[in-house]
CSV table of C-alpha atoms and ligand atoms in Angstrom, one decimal:
chain,number,residue,atom,x,y,z
R,14,MET,CA,-38.7,-33.1,34.5
R,15,ARG,CA,-39.1,-31.9,31.4
R,16,VAL,CA,-39.2,-28.3,30.1
R,17,VAL,CA,-40.5,-26.5,26.7
R,18,VAL,CA,-38.8,-23.7,25.5
R,19,VAL,CA,-40.6,-22.0,23.1
R,20,GLY,CA,-37.8,-19.3,21.5
R,21,ALA,CA,-34.4,-19.4,21.0
R,22,GLY,CA,-33.5,-15.1,21.4
R,23,PRO,CA,-30.9,-14.8,24.7
R,24,GLY,CA,-33.2,-15.0,27.0
R,25,GLY,CA,-34.4,-19.7,25.5
R,26,LEU,CA,-31.4,-20.9,24.5
R,27,THR,CA,-29.5,-18.8,27.9
R,28,LEU,CA,-32.4,-20.8,29.9
R,29,ALA,CA,-32.0,-24.2,27.8
R,30,HIS,CA,-28.3,-24.4,28.3
R,31,GLY,CA,-28.5,-23.7,31.9
R,32,LEU,CA,-31.1,-26.9,32.7
R,33,ARG,CA,-29.3,-29.0,29.8
R,34,ARG,CA,-25.4,-28.9,31.8
R,35,ALA,CA,-27.9,-29.9,35.8
R,36,GLY,CA,-29.4,-32.6,33.5
R,37,VAL,CA,-32.2,-31.6,33.5
R,38,ASP,CA,-35.0,-32.3,29.7
R,39,VAL,CA,-35.2,-29.8,27.4
R,40,VAL,CA,-36.4,-28.6,24.1
R,41,VAL,CA,-37.0,-25.0,22.6
R,42,TYR,CA,-38.9,-25.4,19.9
R,43,GLU,CA,-38.2,-22.2,17.4
R,44,ARG,CA,-40.6,-20.7,14.9
R,45,ASP,CA,-37.9,-19.1,12.5
R,46,GLY,CA,-35.2,-21.8,10.3
R,47,ALA,CA,-31.5,-22.1,11.0
R,48,SER,CA,-29.8,-18.4,10.3
R,49,GLY,CA,-32.8,-16.9,12.6
R,50,ARG,CA,-34.6,-13.1,10.6
R,51,ARG,CA,-32.0,-9.8,11.4
R,52,GLN,CA,-32.6,-8.3,14.6
R,53,GLY,CA,-30.1,-5.6,14.7
R,54,ILE,CA,-26.1,-6.7,15.3
R,55,SER,CA,-25.0,-6.6,18.2
R,56,LEU,CA,-25.6,-6.2,21.7
R,57,HIS,CA,-24.4,-4.3,24.6
R,58,VAL,CA,-23.8,-7.1,27.4
R,59,ASP,CA,-22.8,-5.6,31.3
R,60,GLU,CA,-22.9,-7.3,34.2
R,61,ARG,CA,-25.9,-8.8,34.4
R,62,GLY,CA,-25.4,-11.1,31.1
R,63,ALA,CA,-22.5,-11.1,31.2
R,64,SER,CA,-22.2,-13.3,34.9
R,65,ALA,CA,-25.4,-15.3,32.9
R,66,LEU,CA,-24.2,-16.6,30.7
R,67,ARG,CA,-21.0,-17.5,33.0
R,68,SER,CA,-22.9,-19.3,35.0
R,69,CYS,CA,-25.5,-21.0,32.4
R,70,LEU,CA,-22.6,-22.0,30.0
R,71,PRO,CA,-20.0,-24.7,29.2
R,72,PRO,CA,-16.8,-22.6,30.1
R,73,ALA,CA,-15.7,-22.6,26.4
R,74,HIS,CA,-18.9,-20.9,24.8
R,75,VAL,CA,-17.5,-18.1,27.8
R,76,ALA,CA,-13.9,-17.6,26.6
R,77,MET,CA,-15.8,-17.4,23.0
R,78,VAL,CA,-18.0,-15.0,24.2
R,79,GLU,CA,-15.5,-13.4,26.1
R,80,ALA,CA,-12.5,-13.5,23.9
R,81,THR,CA,-15.1,-11.5,20.5
R,82,GLY,CA,-16.7,-9.0,22.8
R,83,GLY,CA,-15.7,-5.3,22.1
R,84,GLY,CA,-13.9,-3.6,24.9
R,85,PRO,CA,-15.0,-2.0,27.7
R,86,ARG,CA,-17.1,0.8,27.8
R,87,GLU,CA,-17.6,2.8,31.4
R,88,ARG,CA,-18.2,6.2,29.4
R,89,THR,CA,-21.2,6.7,27.2
R,90,LEU,CA,-20.4,10.1,24.8
R,91,THR,CA,-22.2,13.2,23.6
R,92,LEU,CA,-20.9,13.7,20.3
R,93,SER,CA,-22.8,17.0,18.0
R,94,GLU,CA,-20.7,19.4,14.3
R,95,VAL,CA,-18.6,22.0,16.0
R,96,ASP,CA,-17.8,25.4,13.2
R,97,GLY,CA,-18.3,22.1,10.7
R,98,VAL,CA,-16.7,19.2,12.8
R,99,LEU,CA,-17.7,16.6,14.6
R,100,LYS,CA,-16.5,16.0,18.7
R,101,VAL,CA,-17.0,14.8,22.5
R,102,VAL,CA,-19.1,17.9,23.9
R,103,GLY,CA,-20.2,15.3,27.0
R,104,GLU,CA,-20.2,12.7,27.9
R,105,GLN,CA,-21.5,10.6,31.6
R,106,PRO,CA,-20.2,7.5,33.1
R,107,THR,CA,-22.0,3.8,32.2
R,108,ASP,CA,-23.4,3.4,36.1
R,109,GLY,CA,-26.4,2.9,35.4
R,110,ARG,CA,-28.3,6.0,37.3
R,111,ALA,CA,-31.3,7.1,35.9
R,112,GLY,CA,-31.8,5.4,32.9
R,113,ARG,CA,-28.3,4.9,32.2
R,114,ALA,CA,-26.6,1.9,30.7
R,115,LEU,CA,-24.0,-0.6,33.0
R,116,PRO,CA,-20.8,-1.0,31.8
R,117,GLY,CA,-20.5,-3.9,29.8
R,118,ARG,CA,-19.1,-4.5,26.0
R,119,GLN,CA,-20.2,-4.7,22.2
R,120,VAL,CA,-20.4,-8.0,21.5
R,121,HIS,CA,-21.6,-8.9,17.7
R,122,ARG,CA,-25.0,-10.3,17.8
R,123,PRO,CA,-25.0,-13.2,15.7
R,124,LEU,CA,-22.5,-14.9,16.6
R,125,LEU,CA,-23.4,-14.3,20.4
R,126,ARG,CA,-26.2,-16.7,19.0
R,127,ALA,CA,-24.6,-18.9,16.7
R,128,VAL,CA,-22.0,-19.6,20.6
R,129,LEU,CA,-25.5,-20.2,22.4
R,130,LEU,CA,-26.5,-22.6,19.6
R,131,THR,CA,-23.2,-24.8,19.9
R,132,GLY,CA,-23.9,-27.7,21.6
R,133,LEU,CA,-27.9,-27.2,21.9
R,134,GLU,CA,-28.2,-28.9,18.3
R,135,ASP,CA,-30.2,-31.6,19.2
R,136,VAL,CA,-32.5,-29.3,21.2
R,137,VAL,CA,-33.7,-26.4,19.0
R,138,ARG,CA,-36.6,-27.3,17.1
R,139,PHE,CA,-36.9,-24.7,14.4
R,140,GLY,CA,-39.0,-24.2,11.9
R,141,ALA,CA,-41.2,-25.0,14.8
R,142,GLU,CA,-44.2,-22.7,15.9
R,143,PHE,CA,-45.7,-22.2,19.1
R,144,THR,CA,-50.1,-22.2,19.2
R,145,ARG,CA,-51.3,-22.2,22.0
R,146,PHE,CA,-51.1,-25.2,25.1
R,147,GLU,CA,-53.6,-26.6,27.3
R,148,GLN,CA,-53.4,-27.2,31.7
R,149,ARG,CA,-53.8,-30.4,32.5
R,150,ALA,CA,-55.1,-32.0,36.0
R,151,ASP,CA,-52.4,-34.5,36.4
R,152,GLY,CA,-50.8,-31.0,36.2
R,153,THR,CA,-48.7,-31.5,32.8
R,154,VAL,CA,-48.8,-28.5,30.2
R,155,GLY,CA,-49.7,-30.2,26.5
R,156,VAL,CA,-48.3,-27.7,23.8
R,157,TRP,CA,-49.2,-27.0,20.2
R,158,PHE,CA,-47.6,-26.5,17.0
R,159,ALA,CA,-49.1,-24.9,13.7
R,160,ASP,CA,-47.3,-27.6,12.7
R,161,GLY,CA,-49.6,-29.4,13.5
R,162,GLY,CA,-46.8,-31.0,15.8
R,163,ARG,CA,-47.7,-31.5,19.6
R,164,ASP,CA,-45.4,-31.8,23.3
R,165,THR,CA,-45.9,-33.3,26.9
R,166,ALA,CA,-43.8,-30.8,28.9
R,167,ASP,CA,-43.9,-30.4,32.9
R,168,VAL,CA,-43.6,-26.7,32.7
R,169,LEU,CA,-43.5,-24.6,29.2
R,170,VAL,CA,-41.9,-21.6,29.0
R,171,GLY,CA,-42.4,-18.7,27.2
R,172,ALA,CA,-39.1,-16.9,25.4
R,173,ASP,CA,-40.5,-15.6,21.7
R,174,GLY,CA,-40.0,-12.4,22.6
R,175,ILE,CA,-42.4,-9.3,22.4
R,176,GLY,CA,-45.0,-10.8,21.6
R,177,SER,CA,-45.2,-13.7,22.8
R,178,ALA,CA,-47.9,-16.4,21.5
R,179,VAL,CA,-47.6,-17.9,25.2
R,180,ARG,CA,-48.2,-14.9,26.7
R,181,ARG,CA,-51.3,-13.3,25.0
R,182,GLN,CA,-52.8,-16.9,25.9
R,183,TYR,CA,-51.3,-16.6,29.5
R,184,LEU,CA,-51.1,-13.2,30.2
R,185,PRO,CA,-54.1,-12.0,28.2
R,186,HIS,CA,-54.4,-9.0,30.1
R,187,VAL,CA,-50.9,-8.0,29.3
R,188,ARG,CA,-50.7,-5.0,26.9
R,189,VAL,CA,-47.9,-4.1,24.4
R,190,VAL,CA,-48.2,-0.5,24.2
R,191,ASP,CA,-46.8,0.8,19.8
R,192,THR,CA,-44.6,3.9,20.7
R,193,GLY,CA,-44.8,4.8,17.5
R,194,GLN,CA,-41.6,4.4,17.4
R,195,ARG,CA,-39.1,3.3,14.6
R,196,MET,CA,-35.2,2.6,14.6
R,197,LEU,CA,-33.4,2.1,10.7
R,198,MET,CA,-29.9,0.2,12.7
R,199,GLY,CA,-26.9,-1.0,10.6
R,200,ALA,CA,-23.4,-1.8,10.8
R,201,THR,CA,-20.5,-0.4,8.5
R,202,PRO,CA,-17.8,-2.0,7.9
R,203,LEU,CA,-14.4,0.1,9.6
R,204,ARG,CA,-12.7,0.2,6.5
R,205,ALA,CA,-14.8,2.4,4.9
R,206,LEU,CA,-14.0,5.2,7.6
R,207,VAL,CA,-10.3,4.9,6.8
R,208,GLY,CA,-9.6,8.4,7.3
R,209,THR,CA,-12.7,10.2,8.7
R,210,GLY,CA,-11.5,10.0,12.4
R,211,LEU,CA,-14.8,8.9,13.9
R,212,PRO,CA,-14.0,5.6,14.6
R,213,GLU,CA,-10.6,7.7,16.5
R,214,LEU,CA,-13.3,9.6,18.2
R,215,VAL,CA,-15.7,7.6,19.0
R,216,GLY,CA,-13.1,4.6,21.2
R,217,ASP,CA,-14.9,1.8,22.4
R,218,SER,CA,-17.8,3.6,23.8
R,219,PRO,CA,-20.9,3.9,22.7
R,220,ALA,CA,-21.7,7.1,21.3
R,221,ARG,CA,-25.5,9.5,20.4
R,222,VAL,CA,-24.2,12.5,18.2
R,223,ARG,CA,-26.7,15.3,17.3
R,224,ALA,CA,-27.2,17.2,14.6
R,225,ARG,CA,-28.8,19.0,12.7
R,226,GLY,CA,-31.3,18.6,14.2
R,227,THR,CA,-31.2,14.2,13.7
R,228,MET,CA,-29.6,12.1,16.4
R,229,VAL,CA,-27.7,9.0,15.7
R,230,VAL,CA,-26.6,6.3,18.5
R,231,LEU,CA,-23.2,5.5,17.0
R,232,GLY,CA,-21.1,1.8,19.0
R,233,VAL,CA,-17.6,0.9,17.5
R,234,LEU,CA,-17.2,-3.4,17.2
R,235,ARG,CA,-13.5,-4.2,17.4
R,236,PHE,CA,-13.6,-7.4,18.3
R,237,THR,CA,-11.0,-7.8,21.1
R,238,GLU,CA,-9.6,-11.4,19.1
R,239,PRO,CA,-10.2,-11.6,15.4
R,240,PRO,CA,-13.5,-14.5,16.1
R,241,ALA,CA,-12.1,-16.7,13.1
R,242,ALA,CA,-8.9,-17.3,15.2
R,243,ALA,CA,-10.6,-17.0,18.8
R,244,ARG,CA,-13.4,-19.6,17.9
R,245,GLU,CA,-9.8,-22.3,16.9
R,246,ARG,CA,-9.1,-21.1,19.7
R,247,TRP,CA,-12.3,-21.2,22.3
R,248,LEU,CA,-14.9,-23.1,20.9
R,249,PRO,CA,-13.5,-25.7,17.4
R,250,ALA,CA,-17.8,-26.9,17.3
R,251,LEU,CA,-18.6,-23.7,16.5
R,252,ARG,CA,-19.9,-23.7,12.5
R,253,ARG,CA,-17.6,-22.0,9.8
R,254,GLY,CA,-19.7,-19.6,8.8
R,255,ALA,CA,-20.6,-17.7,12.1
R,256,VAL,CA,-16.8,-15.8,11.5
R,257,ALA,CA,-15.7,-16.9,7.9
R,258,GLY,CA,-15.4,-12.7,7.2
R,259,VAL,CA,-16.5,-11.2,9.9
R,260,GLU,CA,-15.1,-7.8,10.7
R,261,ASP,CA,-14.6,-4.8,12.6
R,262,TYR,CA,-17.6,-2.4,12.2
R,263,VAL,CA,-19.4,0.4,13.3
R,264,MET,CA,-23.2,0.2,14.5
R,265,TRP,CA,-25.3,2.9,14.1
R,266,ALA,CA,-29.1,3.6,13.9
R,267,LEU,CA,-31.8,6.6,13.6
R,268,PRO,CA,-34.6,7.1,15.7
R,269,VAL,CA,-37.9,7.6,13.4
R,270,ALA,CA,-40.6,8.8,14.1
R,271,ARG,CA,-43.5,6.2,12.1
R,272,GLU,CA,-44.8,9.4,10.6
R,273,ARG,CA,-40.8,10.5,9.6
R,274,LEU,CA,-40.3,7.8,7.5
R,275,GLY,CA,-40.3,8.2,3.8
R,276,SER,CA,-41.7,5.2,1.4
R,277,PRO,CA,-41.5,1.4,1.8
R,278,ASP,CA,-38.3,0.8,-1.1
R,279,SER,CA,-35.5,-1.2,1.1
R,280,VAL,CA,-35.2,-0.8,4.4
R,281,TRP,CA,-31.3,0.5,4.1
R,282,ARG,CA,-32.5,3.3,1.1
R,283,ARG,CA,-34.8,4.5,4.1
R,284,ALA,CA,-31.9,5.2,5.8
R,285,ARG,CA,-30.2,7.1,3.7
R,286,GLU,CA,-33.3,9.2,3.1
R,287,GLN,CA,-32.5,10.1,7.3
R,288,ALA,CA,-29.0,10.5,6.2
R,289,VAL,CA,-30.0,13.2,4.6
R,290,ASP,CA,-29.3,16.0,5.8
R,291,LEU,CA,-26.6,15.2,8.5
R,292,PRO,CA,-22.6,16.0,8.4
R,293,PRO,CA,-21.1,14.0,5.7
R,294,VAL,CA,-19.3,11.6,8.0
R,295,LEU,CA,-22.2,10.3,8.4
R,296,ARG,CA,-24.0,10.2,5.8
R,297,LEU,CA,-21.0,8.9,4.9
R,298,VAL,CA,-20.6,5.4,7.5
R,299,VAL,CA,-24.6,5.3,6.4
R,300,ASP,CA,-23.9,5.0,2.4
R,301,GLU,CA,-20.9,2.5,3.0
R,302,ALA,CA,-23.3,0.2,4.9
R,303,TRP,CA,-24.2,-3.6,4.4
R,304,PRO,CA,-27.2,-3.1,3.1
R,305,ASP,CA,-28.9,-6.6,4.3
R,306,VAL,CA,-27.6,-6.7,7.8
R,307,THR,CA,-30.1,-3.0,7.8
R,308,VAL,CA,-33.6,-3.0,9.8
R,309,GLU,CA,-36.5,-1.4,10.7
R,310,LEU,CA,-37.5,-2.2,13.8
R,311,ARG,CA,-41.0,-1.3,15.3
R,312,MET,CA,-40.7,0.1,19.8
R,313,GLY,CA,-43.2,-1.1,22.2
R,314,VAL,CA,-43.8,-1.8,25.8
R,315,ILE,CA,-45.1,-3.4,28.0
R,316,PRO,CA,-46.7,-1.5,31.6
R,317,PRO,CA,-45.3,-3.5,34.2
R,318,THR,CA,-47.7,-6.3,34.8
R,319,PRO,CA,-50.2,-6.9,38.2
R,320,ALA,CA,-48.6,-10.3,39.8
R,321,TRP,CA,-50.4,-14.1,39.0
R,322,PRO,CA,-50.9,-17.0,40.4
R,323,ALA,CA,-47.4,-18.9,39.8
R,324,GLY,CA,-48.2,-22.3,37.2
R,325,PRO,CA,-46.2,-24.2,35.1
R,326,VAL,CA,-46.3,-21.6,32.3
R,327,THR,CA,-43.5,-19.0,33.0
R,328,VAL,CA,-42.4,-16.5,31.0
R,329,VAL,CA,-38.5,-15.0,30.9
R,330,GLY,CA,-37.3,-11.5,28.8
R,331,ASP,CA,-39.1,-9.9,26.7
R,332,ALA,CA,-42.3,-11.3,26.3
R,333,VAL,CA,-42.6,-10.3,30.1
R,334,HIS,CA,-40.6,-6.8,30.1
R,335,SER,CA,-39.2,-4.7,28.2
R,336,ALA,CA,-36.1,-2.3,27.2
R,337,ARG,CA,-35.0,-0.6,25.3
R,338,GLY,CA,-31.0,-0.9,24.9
R,339,PHE,CA,-30.6,-3.7,28.0
R,340,GLY,CA,-33.4,-6.1,27.4
R,341,GLY,CA,-31.3,-9.1,26.7
R,342,ASN,CA,-29.3,-8.6,29.6
R,343,LEU,CA,-32.8,-9.4,31.4
R,344,ALA,CA,-33.6,-12.0,29.4
R,345,MET,CA,-30.3,-14.1,30.6
R,346,ARG,CA,-30.9,-12.4,33.6
R,347,ASP,CA,-33.9,-14.1,33.6
R,348,ALA,CA,-32.8,-17.0,32.0
R,349,HIS,CA,-30.4,-17.6,35.1
R,350,ARG,CA,-33.1,-16.8,37.4
R,351,LEU,CA,-35.4,-19.6,36.4
R,352,CYS,CA,-33.2,-22.4,35.9
R,353,GLU,CA,-31.4,-21.9,39.2
R,354,ALA,CA,-35.4,-21.7,40.3
R,355,LEU,CA,-35.8,-24.9,38.4
R,356,VAL,CA,-32.9,-27.3,39.2
R,357,GLU,CA,-33.6,-26.6,42.4
R,358,ALA,CA,-37.1,-27.7,42.5
R,359,HIS,CA,-35.5,-30.6,39.3
R,360,ARG,CA,-33.4,-32.0,42.6
R,361,GLY,CA,-36.1,-32.1,45.3
R,362,ARG,CA,-35.4,-29.8,47.1
R,363,LEU,CA,-38.0,-27.2,46.3
R,364,GLY,CA,-41.8,-27.6,45.1
R,365,LEU,CA,-42.3,-26.9,41.0
R,366,LEU,CA,-44.6,-23.9,41.8
R,367,ASP,CA,-42.7,-22.8,44.2
R,368,ALA,CA,-39.6,-22.6,41.9
R,369,ILE,CA,-42.0,-21.5,39.8
R,370,GLY,CA,-42.7,-18.4,41.9
R,371,ARG,CA,-39.9,-17.7,43.2
R,372,TYR,CA,-38.8,-16.8,39.7
R,373,GLU,CA,-41.3,-15.0,39.1
R,374,ASP,CA,-41.6,-12.4,42.1
R,375,SER,CA,-37.9,-11.3,41.7
R,376,LEU,CA,-39.2,-11.1,38.3
R,377,ARG,CA,-41.2,-9.0,39.7
R,378,ARG,CA,-38.5,-7.1,41.6
R,379,THR,CA,-36.3,-5.5,39.4
R,380,GLY,CA,-37.3,-7.8,35.7
R,381,PHE,CA,-40.1,-4.9,34.5
R,382,ALA,CA,-38.1,-1.8,33.8
R,383,PRO,CA,-39.2,1.0,31.9
R,384,GLY,CA,-38.4,1.3,28.0
R,385,ALA,CA,-38.6,-0.1,24.5
R,386,ALA,CA,-38.1,-3.0,22.4
R,387,GLU,CA,-38.6,-4.2,19.4
R,388,VAL,CA,-42.5,-5.1,18.3
R,389,ASP,CA,-42.8,-7.8,17.1
R,390,ARG,CA,-43.9,-8.0,13.5
Q,26,FAD,C1,-32.6,-1.6,18.1
Q,26,FAD,C2,-32.1,-2.9,19.1
Q,26,FAD,C3,-31.2,-2.3,19.9
Q,26,FAD,C4,-30.9,-3.2,21.8
Q,26,FAD,N1,-30.1,-3.7,21.7
Q,26,FAD,C5,-30.3,-3.8,23.0
Q,26,FAD,C6,-27.5,-4.1,24.0
Q,26,FAD,O1,-27.6,-3.5,22.8
Q,26,FAD,N2,-28.6,-5.0,24.2
Q,26,FAD,C7,-29.2,-5.9,25.4
Q,26,FAD,O2,-29.2,-5.7,26.6
Q,26,FAD,N3,-30.8,-5.7,24.7
Q,26,FAD,C8,-31.1,-4.8,23.7
Q,26,FAD,N4,-31.8,-5.0,22.3
Q,26,FAD,C9,-32.7,-5.1,23.2
Q,26,FAD,C10,-32.9,-7.2,23.3
Q,26,FAD,O3,-32.6,-7.1,21.5
Q,26,FAD,C11,-34.1,-8.4,23.2
Q,26,FAD,O4,-34.7,-7.2,24.4
Q,26,FAD,C12,-33.1,-9.6,23.5
Q,26,FAD,O5,-34.0,-9.7,22.5
Q,26,FAD,C13,-34.9,-9.9,24.7
Q,26,FAD,O6,-34.1,-11.9,24.6
Q,26,FAD,P1,-35.6,-12.7,24.8
Q,26,FAD,O7,-34.9,-14.1,24.7
Q,26,FAD,O8,-36.6,-12.4,25.5
Q,26,FAD,O9,-36.6,-12.4,23.1
Q,26,FAD,P2,-36.0,-12.9,21.6
Q,26,FAD,O10,-34.9,-12.8,21.2
Q,26,FAD,O11,-36.9,-12.1,21.1
Q,26,FAD,O12,-36.0,-13.5,21.6
Q,26,FAD,C14,-37.1,-14.7,20.9
Q,26,FAD,C15,-37.8,-15.5,19.7
Q,26,FAD,O13,-38.8,-16.3,19.4
Q,26,FAD,C16,-39.1,-16.9,18.6
Q,26,FAD,N5,-40.0,-17.0,18.1
Q,26,FAD,C17,-41.4,-16.2,18.9
Q,26,FAD,N6,-42.3,-16.0,19.0
Q,26,FAD,C18,-43.0,-17.4,19.3
Q,26,FAD,C19,-43.6,-18.7,18.4
Q,26,FAD,N7,-45.0,-18.2,18.6
Q,26,FAD,N8,-43.5,-19.9,18.1
Q,26,FAD,C20,-41.9,-20.1,18.5
Q,26,FAD,N9,-40.8,-18.8,18.2
Q,26,FAD,C21,-41.5,-18.2,18.4
Q,26,FAD,C22,-38.9,-15.8,17.6
Q,26,FAD,O14,-38.6,-15.8,16.8
Q,26,FAD,C23,-37.3,-16.1,18.5
Q,26,FAD,O15,-36.1,-15.7,18.2
Q,26,FAD,C24,-31.8,-4.1,21.8
Q,26,FAD,C25,-33.3,-4.6,20.8
Q,26,FAD,C26,-33.1,-2.8,20.0
Q,26,FAD,C27,-34.3,-3.6,19.6
């Protein structure tokens, strides 16, 4: 069985690892170059994502991810200004209820990507933009790329994010709705905040700060084990550059309405404009951020999609559902479920379309969570 995956995000790469370990012929085509585009700095990985990684990745990869995650996150804090000082004014358990996050740990997104790419060097083709597919009478799928390349698959998987070109052709009725929300997101080294008390106040918990009419989301990532040392210990095959200079930081996100975005200047400057009225410590967070990791993301939603008959084309992750704050976990969980189903088919225990149908049923039962994901640019 040959599986062609479009997209080297968390979903596509988790799937590729799982299939490869089971002996399935898999190839991943990725539009971007090897360094990828800036997609935000960290991910809250909960048990859904972590258990998918444990199931699909080789043990050394899992050990590397676990060694470099932040501390356990079991509650979400609310901070506000009290007499001019930022204080914790409330907290909620991260118990997954009422749209709340599940317990998990913060991981450094570029590092997770590099770990996921390790060992797949001969499987991932960069700079390959999928353009279209064709279902053939013999059950196979022809796949075409912008550079004129082509491939033939028994299964084509769209893991190509919310703007998915695979989904646009396969499920053209699915709509992506732009919420009008924009997210300015960046990261600031903890060393720039020494003496402010902010990292200590937040601890390992995600925090929402409401101050002076603005909301800021914060998350401090203190690597449990320094990434360079963890690489030596757990995954020496990991590209050395993936851990070079990686240090503890605070991730921040400023949700902003489209109309409130200022001049089309550098994204970091826009963030500084938005932060100008914030309390001094939050202004410092934005002022001292790494300009080149500051990104602006457009947020979109995919309304739940009516069932479709199973075929040799399917979709995982943001390509088929959106979930702000936990879409990466759902993408990895989808990848694990699809992997299990395809391996059953590969071993002759299930027909191929039954396997894909089984995966898609599970997607419909638990995957269509409400929320917003980044809109593809
Ligand atoms: C601000 C923000 C914060 C977030 N925080 C979290 C969090 O803490 N925890 C969490 O679980 N999730 C979080 N998410 C969501 C998470 O980032 C996504 O849900 C996740 O990346 C989806 O993974 P994916 O593999 O489905 O798609 P993507 O990560 O979008 O990957 C898709 C890949 O496909 C490639 N591609 C696209 N089109 C083509 C094409 N035509 N041909 C070839 N390749 C193509 C893209 O270049 C990309 O590499 C956050 C999202 C945002 C916007």
